Tab-separated table of C-alpha atoms in Angstrom:
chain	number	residue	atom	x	y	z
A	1	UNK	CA	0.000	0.000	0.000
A	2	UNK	CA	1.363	3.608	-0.753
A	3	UNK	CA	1.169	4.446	2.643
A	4	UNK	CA	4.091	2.232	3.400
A	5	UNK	CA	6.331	5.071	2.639
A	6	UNK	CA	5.104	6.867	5.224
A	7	UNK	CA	4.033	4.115	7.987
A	8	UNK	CA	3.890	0.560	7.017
A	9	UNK	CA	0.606	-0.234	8.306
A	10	UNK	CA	-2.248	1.155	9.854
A	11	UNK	CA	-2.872	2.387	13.568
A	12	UNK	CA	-4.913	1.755	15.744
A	13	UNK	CA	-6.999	4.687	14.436
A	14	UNK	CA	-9.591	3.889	12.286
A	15	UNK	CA	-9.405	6.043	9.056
A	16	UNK	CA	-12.243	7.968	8.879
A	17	UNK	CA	-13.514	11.362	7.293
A	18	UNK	CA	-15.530	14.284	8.611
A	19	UNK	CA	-18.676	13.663	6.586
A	20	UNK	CA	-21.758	12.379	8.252
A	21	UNK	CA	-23.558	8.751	7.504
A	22	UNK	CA	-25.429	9.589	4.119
A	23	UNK	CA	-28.667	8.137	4.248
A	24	UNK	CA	-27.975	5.976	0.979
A	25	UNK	CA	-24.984	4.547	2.698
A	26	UNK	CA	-22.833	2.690	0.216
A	27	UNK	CA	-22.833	0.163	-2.178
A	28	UNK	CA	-19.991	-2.054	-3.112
A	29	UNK	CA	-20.248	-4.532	-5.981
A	30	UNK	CA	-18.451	-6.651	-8.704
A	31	UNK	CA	-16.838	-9.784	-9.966
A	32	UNK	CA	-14.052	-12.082	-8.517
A	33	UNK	CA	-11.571	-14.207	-10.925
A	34	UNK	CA	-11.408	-17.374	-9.839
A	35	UNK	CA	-14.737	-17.497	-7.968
A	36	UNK	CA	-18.312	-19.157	-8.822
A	37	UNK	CA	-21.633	-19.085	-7.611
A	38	UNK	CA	-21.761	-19.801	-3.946
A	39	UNK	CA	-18.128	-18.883	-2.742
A	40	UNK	CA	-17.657	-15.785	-0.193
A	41	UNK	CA	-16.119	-12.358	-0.647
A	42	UNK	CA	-14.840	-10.668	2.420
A	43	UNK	CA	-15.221	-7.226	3.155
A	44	UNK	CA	-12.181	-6.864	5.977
A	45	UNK	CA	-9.939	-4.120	7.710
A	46	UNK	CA	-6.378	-4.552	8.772
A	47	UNK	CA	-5.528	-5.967	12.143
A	48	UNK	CA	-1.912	-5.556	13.263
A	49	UNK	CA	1.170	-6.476	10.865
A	50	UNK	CA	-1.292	-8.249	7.752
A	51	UNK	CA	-4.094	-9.225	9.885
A	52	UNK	CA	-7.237	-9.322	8.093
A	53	UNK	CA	-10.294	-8.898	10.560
A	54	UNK	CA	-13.739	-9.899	7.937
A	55	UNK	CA	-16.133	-6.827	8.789
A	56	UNK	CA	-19.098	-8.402	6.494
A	57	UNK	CA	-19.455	-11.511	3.897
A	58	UNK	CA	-21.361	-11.557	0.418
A	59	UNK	CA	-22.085	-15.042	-1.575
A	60	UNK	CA	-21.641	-14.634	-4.988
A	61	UNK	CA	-24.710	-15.029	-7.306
A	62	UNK	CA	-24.226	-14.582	-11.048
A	63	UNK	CA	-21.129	-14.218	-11.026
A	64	UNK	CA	-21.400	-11.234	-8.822
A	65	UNK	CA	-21.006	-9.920	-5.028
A	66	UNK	CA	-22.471	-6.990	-3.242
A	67	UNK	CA	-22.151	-5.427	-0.286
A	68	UNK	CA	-24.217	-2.446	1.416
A	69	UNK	CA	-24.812	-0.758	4.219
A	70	UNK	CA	-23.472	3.067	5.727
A	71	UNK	CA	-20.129	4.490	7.366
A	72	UNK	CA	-19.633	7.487	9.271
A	73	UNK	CA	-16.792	8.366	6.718
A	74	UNK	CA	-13.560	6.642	4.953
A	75	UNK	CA	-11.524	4.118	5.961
A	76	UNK	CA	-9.565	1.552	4.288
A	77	UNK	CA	-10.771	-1.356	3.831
A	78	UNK	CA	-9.872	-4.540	1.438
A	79	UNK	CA	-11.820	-6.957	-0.616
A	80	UNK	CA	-10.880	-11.043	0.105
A	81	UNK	CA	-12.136	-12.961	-2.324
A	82	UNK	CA	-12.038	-16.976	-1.660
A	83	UNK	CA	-13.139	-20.386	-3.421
A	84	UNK	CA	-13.186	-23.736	-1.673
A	85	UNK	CA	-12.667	-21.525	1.423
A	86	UNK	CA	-9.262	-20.263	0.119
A	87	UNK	CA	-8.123	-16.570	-1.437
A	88	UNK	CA	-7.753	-16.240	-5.060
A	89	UNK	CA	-7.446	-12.367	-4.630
A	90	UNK	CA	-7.589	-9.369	-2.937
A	91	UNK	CA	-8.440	-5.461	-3.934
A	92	UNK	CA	-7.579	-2.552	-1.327
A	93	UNK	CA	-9.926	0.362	-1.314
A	94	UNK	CA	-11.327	3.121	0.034
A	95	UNK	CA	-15.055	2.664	1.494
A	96	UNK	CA	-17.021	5.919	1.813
A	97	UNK	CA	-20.600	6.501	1.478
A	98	UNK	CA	-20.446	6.478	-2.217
A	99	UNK	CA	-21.456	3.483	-5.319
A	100	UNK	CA	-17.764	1.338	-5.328
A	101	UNK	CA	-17.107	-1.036	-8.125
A	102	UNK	CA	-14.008	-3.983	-7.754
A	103	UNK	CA	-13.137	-6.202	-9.739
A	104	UNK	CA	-10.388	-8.681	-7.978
A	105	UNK	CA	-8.308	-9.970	-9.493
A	106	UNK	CA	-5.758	-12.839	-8.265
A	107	UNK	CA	-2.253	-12.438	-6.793
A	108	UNK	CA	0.096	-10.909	-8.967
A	109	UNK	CA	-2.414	-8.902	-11.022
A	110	UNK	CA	-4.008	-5.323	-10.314
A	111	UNK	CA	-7.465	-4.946	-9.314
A	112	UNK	CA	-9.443	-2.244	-10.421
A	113	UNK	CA	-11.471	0.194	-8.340
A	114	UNK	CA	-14.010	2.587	-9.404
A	115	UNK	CA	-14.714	4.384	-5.659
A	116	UNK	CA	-16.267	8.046	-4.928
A	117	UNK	CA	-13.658	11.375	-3.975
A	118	UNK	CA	-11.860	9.768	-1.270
A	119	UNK	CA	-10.624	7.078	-3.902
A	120	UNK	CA	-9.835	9.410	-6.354
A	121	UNK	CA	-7.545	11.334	-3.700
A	122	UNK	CA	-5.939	8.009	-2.467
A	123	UNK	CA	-4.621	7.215	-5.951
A	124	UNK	CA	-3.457	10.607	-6.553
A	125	UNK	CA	-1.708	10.720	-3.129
A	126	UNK	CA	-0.681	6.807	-3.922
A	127	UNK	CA	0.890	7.855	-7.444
A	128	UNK	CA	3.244	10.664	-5.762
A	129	UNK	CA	4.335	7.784	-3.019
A	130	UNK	CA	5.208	5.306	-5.676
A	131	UNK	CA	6.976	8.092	-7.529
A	132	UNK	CA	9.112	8.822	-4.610
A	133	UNK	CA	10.001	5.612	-3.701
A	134	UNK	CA	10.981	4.356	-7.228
A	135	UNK	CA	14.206	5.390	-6.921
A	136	UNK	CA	14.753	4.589	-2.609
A	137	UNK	CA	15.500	0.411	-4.232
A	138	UNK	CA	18.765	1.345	-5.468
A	139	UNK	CA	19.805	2.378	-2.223
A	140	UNK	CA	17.864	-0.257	-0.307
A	141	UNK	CA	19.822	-3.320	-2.775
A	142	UNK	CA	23.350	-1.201	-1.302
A	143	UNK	CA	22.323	-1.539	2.048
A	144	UNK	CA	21.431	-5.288	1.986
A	145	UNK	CA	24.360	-6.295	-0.176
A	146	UNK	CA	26.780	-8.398	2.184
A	147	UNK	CA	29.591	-7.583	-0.060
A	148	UNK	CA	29.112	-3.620	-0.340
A	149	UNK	CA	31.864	-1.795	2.027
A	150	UNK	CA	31.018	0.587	5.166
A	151	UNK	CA	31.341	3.504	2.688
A	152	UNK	CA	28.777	2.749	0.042
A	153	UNK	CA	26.590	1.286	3.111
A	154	UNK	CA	26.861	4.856	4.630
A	155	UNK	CA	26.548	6.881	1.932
A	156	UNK	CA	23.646	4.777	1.077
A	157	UNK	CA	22.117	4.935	4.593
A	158	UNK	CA	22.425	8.803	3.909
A	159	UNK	CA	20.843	9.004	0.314
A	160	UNK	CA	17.758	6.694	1.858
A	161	UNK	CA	17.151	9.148	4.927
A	162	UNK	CA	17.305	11.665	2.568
A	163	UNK	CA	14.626	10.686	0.339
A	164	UNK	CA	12.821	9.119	3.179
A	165	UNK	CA	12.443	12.965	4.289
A	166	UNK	CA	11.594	14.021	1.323
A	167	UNK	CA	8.283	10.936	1.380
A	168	UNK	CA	7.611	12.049	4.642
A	169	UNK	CA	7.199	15.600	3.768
A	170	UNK	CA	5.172	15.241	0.785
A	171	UNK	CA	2.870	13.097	3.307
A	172	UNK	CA	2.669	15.855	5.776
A	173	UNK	CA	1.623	18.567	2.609
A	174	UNK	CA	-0.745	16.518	1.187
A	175	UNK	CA	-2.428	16.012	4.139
A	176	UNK	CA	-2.304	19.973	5.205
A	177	UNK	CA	-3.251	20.710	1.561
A	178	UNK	CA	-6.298	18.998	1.430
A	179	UNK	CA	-7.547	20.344	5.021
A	180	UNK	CA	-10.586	20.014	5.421
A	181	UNK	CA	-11.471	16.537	3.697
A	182	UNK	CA	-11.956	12.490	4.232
A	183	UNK	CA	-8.506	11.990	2.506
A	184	UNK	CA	-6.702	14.501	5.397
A	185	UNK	CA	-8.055	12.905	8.099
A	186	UNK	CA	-7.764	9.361	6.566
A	187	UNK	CA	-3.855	9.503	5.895
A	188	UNK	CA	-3.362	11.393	9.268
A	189	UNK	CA	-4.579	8.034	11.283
A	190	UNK	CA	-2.370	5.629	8.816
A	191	UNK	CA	0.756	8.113	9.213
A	192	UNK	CA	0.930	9.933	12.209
A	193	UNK	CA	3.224	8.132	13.643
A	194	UNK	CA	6.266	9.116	11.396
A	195	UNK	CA	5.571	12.498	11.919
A	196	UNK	CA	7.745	14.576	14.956
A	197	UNK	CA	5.397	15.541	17.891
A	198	UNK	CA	5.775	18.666	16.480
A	199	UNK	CA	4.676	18.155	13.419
A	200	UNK	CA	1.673	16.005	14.614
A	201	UNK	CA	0.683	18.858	16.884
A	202	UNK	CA	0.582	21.607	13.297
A	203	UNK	CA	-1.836	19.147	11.798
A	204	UNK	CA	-4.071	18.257	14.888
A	205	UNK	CA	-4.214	22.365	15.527
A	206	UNK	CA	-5.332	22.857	11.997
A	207	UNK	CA	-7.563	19.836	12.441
A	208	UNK	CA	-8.879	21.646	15.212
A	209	UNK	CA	-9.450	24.487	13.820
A	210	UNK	CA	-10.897	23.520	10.484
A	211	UNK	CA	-12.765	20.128	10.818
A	212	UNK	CA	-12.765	19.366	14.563
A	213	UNK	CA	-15.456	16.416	14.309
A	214	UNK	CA	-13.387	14.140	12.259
A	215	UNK	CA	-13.496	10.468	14.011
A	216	UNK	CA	-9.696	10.664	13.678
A	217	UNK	CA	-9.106	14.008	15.395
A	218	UNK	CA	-11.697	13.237	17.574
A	219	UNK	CA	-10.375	9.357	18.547
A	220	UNK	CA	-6.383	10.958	19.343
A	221	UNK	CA	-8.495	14.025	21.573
A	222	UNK	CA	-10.615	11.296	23.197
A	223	UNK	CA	-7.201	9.152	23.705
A	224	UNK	CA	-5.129	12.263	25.466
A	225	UNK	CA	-8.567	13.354	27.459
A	226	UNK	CA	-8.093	9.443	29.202
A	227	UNK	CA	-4.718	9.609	29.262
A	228	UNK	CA	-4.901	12.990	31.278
A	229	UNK	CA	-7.588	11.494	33.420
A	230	UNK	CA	-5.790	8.188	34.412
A	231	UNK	CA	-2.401	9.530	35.008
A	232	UNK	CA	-0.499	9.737	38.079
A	233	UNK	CA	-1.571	12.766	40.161
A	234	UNK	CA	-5.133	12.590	38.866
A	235	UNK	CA	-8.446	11.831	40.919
A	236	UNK	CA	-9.759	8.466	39.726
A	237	UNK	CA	-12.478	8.264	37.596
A	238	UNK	CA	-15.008	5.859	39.107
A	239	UNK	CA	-16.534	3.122	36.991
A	240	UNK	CA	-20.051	1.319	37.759
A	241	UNK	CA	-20.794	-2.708	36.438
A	242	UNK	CA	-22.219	-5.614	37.714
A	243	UNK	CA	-20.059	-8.377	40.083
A	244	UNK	CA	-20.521	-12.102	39.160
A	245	UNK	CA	-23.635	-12.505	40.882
A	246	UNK	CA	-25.338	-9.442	38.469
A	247	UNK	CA	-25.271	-6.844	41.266
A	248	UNK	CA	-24.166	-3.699	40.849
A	249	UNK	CA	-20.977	-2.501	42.032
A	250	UNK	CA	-18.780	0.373	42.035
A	251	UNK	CA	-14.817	0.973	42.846
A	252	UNK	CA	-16.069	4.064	44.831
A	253	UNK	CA	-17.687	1.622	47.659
A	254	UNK	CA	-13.967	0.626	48.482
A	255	UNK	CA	-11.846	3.864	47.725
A	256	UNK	CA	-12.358	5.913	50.995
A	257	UNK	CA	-12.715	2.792	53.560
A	258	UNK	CA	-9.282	1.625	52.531
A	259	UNK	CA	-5.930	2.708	52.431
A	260	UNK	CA	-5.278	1.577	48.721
A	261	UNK	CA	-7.477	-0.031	45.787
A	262	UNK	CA	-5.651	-1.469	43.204
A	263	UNK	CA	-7.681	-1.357	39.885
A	264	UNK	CA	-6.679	-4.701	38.187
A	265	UNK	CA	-7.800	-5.064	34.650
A	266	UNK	CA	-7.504	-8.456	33.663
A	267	UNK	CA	-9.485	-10.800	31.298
A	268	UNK	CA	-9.262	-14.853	31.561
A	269	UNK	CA	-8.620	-15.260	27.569
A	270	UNK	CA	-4.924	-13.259	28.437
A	271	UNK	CA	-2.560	-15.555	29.382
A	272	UNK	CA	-0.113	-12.569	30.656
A	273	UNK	CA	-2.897	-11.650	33.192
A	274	UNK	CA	-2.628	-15.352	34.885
A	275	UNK	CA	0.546	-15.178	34.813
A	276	UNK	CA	0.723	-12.550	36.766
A	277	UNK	CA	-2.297	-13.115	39.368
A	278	UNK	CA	0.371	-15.279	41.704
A	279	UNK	CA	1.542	-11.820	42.598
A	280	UNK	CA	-1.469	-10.386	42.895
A	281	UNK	CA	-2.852	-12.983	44.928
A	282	UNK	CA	0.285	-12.244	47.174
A	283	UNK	CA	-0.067	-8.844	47.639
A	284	UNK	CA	-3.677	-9.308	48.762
A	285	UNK	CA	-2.609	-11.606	51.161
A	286	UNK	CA	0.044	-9.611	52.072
A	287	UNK	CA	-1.761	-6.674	52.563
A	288	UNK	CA	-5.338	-6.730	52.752
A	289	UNK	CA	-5.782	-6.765	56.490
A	290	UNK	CA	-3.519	-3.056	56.551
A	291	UNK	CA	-6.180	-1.528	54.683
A	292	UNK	CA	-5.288	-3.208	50.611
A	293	UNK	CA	-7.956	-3.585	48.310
A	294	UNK	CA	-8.131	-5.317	44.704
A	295	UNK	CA	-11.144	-5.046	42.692
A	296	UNK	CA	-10.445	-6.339	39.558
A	297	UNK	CA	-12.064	-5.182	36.066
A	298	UNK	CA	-12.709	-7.886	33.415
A	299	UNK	CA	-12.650	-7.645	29.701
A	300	UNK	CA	-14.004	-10.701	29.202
A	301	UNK	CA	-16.744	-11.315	26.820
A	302	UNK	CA	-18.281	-14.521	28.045
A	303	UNK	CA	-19.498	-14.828	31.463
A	304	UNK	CA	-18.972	-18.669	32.240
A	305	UNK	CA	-15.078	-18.438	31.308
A	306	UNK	CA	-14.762	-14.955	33.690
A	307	UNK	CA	-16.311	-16.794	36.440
A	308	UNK	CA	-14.305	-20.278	36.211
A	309	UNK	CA	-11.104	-18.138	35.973
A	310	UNK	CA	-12.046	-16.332	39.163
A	311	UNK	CA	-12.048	-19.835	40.837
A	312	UNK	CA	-9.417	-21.388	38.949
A	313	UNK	CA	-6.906	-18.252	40.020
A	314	UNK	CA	-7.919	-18.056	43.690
A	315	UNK	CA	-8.777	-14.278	43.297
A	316	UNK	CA	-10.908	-12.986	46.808
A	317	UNK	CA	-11.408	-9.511	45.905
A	318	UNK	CA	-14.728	-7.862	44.057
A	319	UNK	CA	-14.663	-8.216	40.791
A	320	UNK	CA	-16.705	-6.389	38.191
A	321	UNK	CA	-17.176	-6.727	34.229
A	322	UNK	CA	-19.586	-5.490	31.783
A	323	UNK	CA	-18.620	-8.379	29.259
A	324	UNK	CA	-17.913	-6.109	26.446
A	325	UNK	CA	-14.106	-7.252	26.259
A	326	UNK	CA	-11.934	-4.164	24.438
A	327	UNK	CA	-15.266	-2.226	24.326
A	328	UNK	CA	-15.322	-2.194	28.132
A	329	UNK	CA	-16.091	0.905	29.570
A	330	UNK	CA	-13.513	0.290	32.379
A	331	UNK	CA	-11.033	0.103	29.389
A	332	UNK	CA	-12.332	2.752	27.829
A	333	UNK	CA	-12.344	5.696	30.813
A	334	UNK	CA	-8.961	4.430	31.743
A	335	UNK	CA	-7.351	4.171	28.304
A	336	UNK	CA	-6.369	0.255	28.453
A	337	UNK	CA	-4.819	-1.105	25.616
A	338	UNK	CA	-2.985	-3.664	26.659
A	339	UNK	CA	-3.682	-5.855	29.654
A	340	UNK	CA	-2.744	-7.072	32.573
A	341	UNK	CA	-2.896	-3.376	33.672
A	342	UNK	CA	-3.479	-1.582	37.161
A	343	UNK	CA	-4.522	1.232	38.414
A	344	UNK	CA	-3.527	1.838	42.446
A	345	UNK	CA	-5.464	4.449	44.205
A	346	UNK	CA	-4.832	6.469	47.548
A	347	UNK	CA	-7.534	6.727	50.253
A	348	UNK	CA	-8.151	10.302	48.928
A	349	UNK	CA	-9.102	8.943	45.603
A	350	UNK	CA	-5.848	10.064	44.149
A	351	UNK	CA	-3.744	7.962	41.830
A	352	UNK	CA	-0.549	7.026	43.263
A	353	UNK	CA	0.785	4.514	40.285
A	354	UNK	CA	0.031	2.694	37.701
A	355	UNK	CA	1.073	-0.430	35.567
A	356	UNK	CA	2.813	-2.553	39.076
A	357	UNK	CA	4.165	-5.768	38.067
A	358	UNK	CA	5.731	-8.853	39.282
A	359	UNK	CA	8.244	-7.457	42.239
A	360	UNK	CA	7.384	-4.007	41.421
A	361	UNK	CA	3.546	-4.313	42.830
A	362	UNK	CA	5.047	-5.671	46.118
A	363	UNK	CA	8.028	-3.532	46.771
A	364	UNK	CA	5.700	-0.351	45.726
A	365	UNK	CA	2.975	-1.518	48.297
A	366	UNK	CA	5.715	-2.070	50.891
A	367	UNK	CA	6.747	1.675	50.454
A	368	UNK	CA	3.317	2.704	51.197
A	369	UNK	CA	1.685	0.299	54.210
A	370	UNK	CA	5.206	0.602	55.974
């Protein structure tokens, strides 16, 4: 993809542009090589490095496919097709409320796209990225040739960061130059993260200023407003779900009548988070009768495998889970991405750390309850 000049792969923002849901939504339809009547077309985003996560399926039916439905702007998004339940080809594209045509074709040829204005944009941005990195090969053969001397490896090293600046800056203006559209705020999320913070911060001002309810501009705001709000120094934000037995619990019954609460976000699918329990299980025992308190927060999805894992890891403490897994609202208020993460709060609501593992949990809670 072009963008691999810039950043490689997506983020974890999802690409999106500042137009509303139309109300005809979009359509995307049209033929498969290598596929008959009755095999499956994926519509799928990226997930990670090459991950394809399938958003929606069509069957195809006279020698066709179709897909439908409505976005709340642009993203990218690819085309799998499959026979016998294996790929014969792929088409990347960009889906907007618009009519999209694709025809994919296998591996090896080039699928054509007929999309609405973000497409359009995307190939013109995509044709000045392939431009630019034409030439970087040359210097990319010199740098992975075993018998090239230090020399040519350094001057080659300097000619690719070179042009690599020169990519990254024709990123950055296209971006800026097409302020306010779906095709700014779309390359921002796949590229911000070979931009300087200073650089990010020019764009996200003039984001700001120009379109401030793009999804993308809105997602990295929503991420720094959490990140503010869970950071050491800052009064907790409590959070409200139901304990095992479907009652209703909050972490503001036990912050207050103890000393610490240490927010444990956890899930029983995440091996890492077992791992770890042993020392949380520890430190509760350790602890809990000089005023320590765990409740922990699960992102589970399924209710039967949070409760067995409760049993099967010995863990005494309240525990509380809306079962929406990554779309938790614990997660969500106090900007989890990754777990096992933790949360430890003073007895005046204030957080005193965050992230404790292994030894680092026990020796910080020995600090405190000395």
């Amino acid at each position: 993809m072009a963008c691999g000049l810039c950043c490689g792969v997506a983020t974890a923002f999802t690409a999106c542009s500042q137009q509303s849901a139309s109300p005809t939504g979009y359509t995307v339809s049209g033929t498969a090589d290598g596929t008959v009547d009755g095999d499956t077309v994926y519509l799928c985003e990226m997930q990670g490095f090459f991950g394809m996560s399938p958003l929606d399926t069509a069957i195809v039916k006279d020698g066709k496919f179709e897909f439908k439905g409505e976005t709340e702007g642009a993203a990218m998004r690819f085309l799998v097709a499959t026979h016998d339940s294996q790929s014969v080809g792929m088409a990347m594209f960009v889906l907007e409320n618009a009519n999209i045509s694709a025809t994919i074709k296998p591996e090896g040829q080039q699928s054509v796209i007929q999309g609405g204005p973000s497409q359009k944009l995307y190939e013109e941005f995509e044709a000045g990225s392939n431009k630019l990195a034409a030439p970087m090969e040359e210097t990319y053969a010199i740098l992975n040739d075993s018998t090239a001397d230090e020399a040519a490896k350094q001057k080659a090293q300097q000619t690719l960061d070179s042009m690599q600046q020169v990519a990254k800056e024709y990123s950055r203006k296209f971006i800026i130059d097409h302020v306010p559209s779906a095709i700014s705020d779309m390359l921002f999320g796949l590229c911000a993260s070979q931009f300087t913070e200073a650089e990010q911060e020019e764009i996200l001002k003039l984001f700001g200023e120009k379109q401030p309810d793009y999804p993308v501009y809105k997602a990295i705001m929503a991420e720094r407003k959490a990140q503010e709000a869970s950071a050491v120094g800052a009064q907790f934000t409590d959070i409200e779900m139901a304990d095992p037995e479907g009652k209703t619990i909050k972490v503001s019954d036990y912050v207050g009548k103890n000393k610490y609460v240490l927010i444990d976000f956890w899930a029983s699918w995440c091996g890492p988070c077992r791992a770890e329990m042993p020392t949380v299980v520890k430190a509760y025992a350790d602890y809990h009768q000089k005023g320590f308190e765990v409740v922990g927060v699960s992102l589970d999805n399924q209710k039967e495998a949070w409760v067995k894992a409760i049993a099967q890891l010995k863990m005494p403490w309240p525990q509380m889970s809306d079962l929406k897994g990554w779309e938790s609202k614990g997660a969500q208020v106090y900007n989890v991405r990754s777990i096992p993460a933790n949360v430890l709060v003073d007895q005046q609501g204030k957080i005193v750390a965050k992230d404790l593992r292994g030894e680092d949990l026990l020796n910080k809670l020995a600090e405190l309850m000395k």
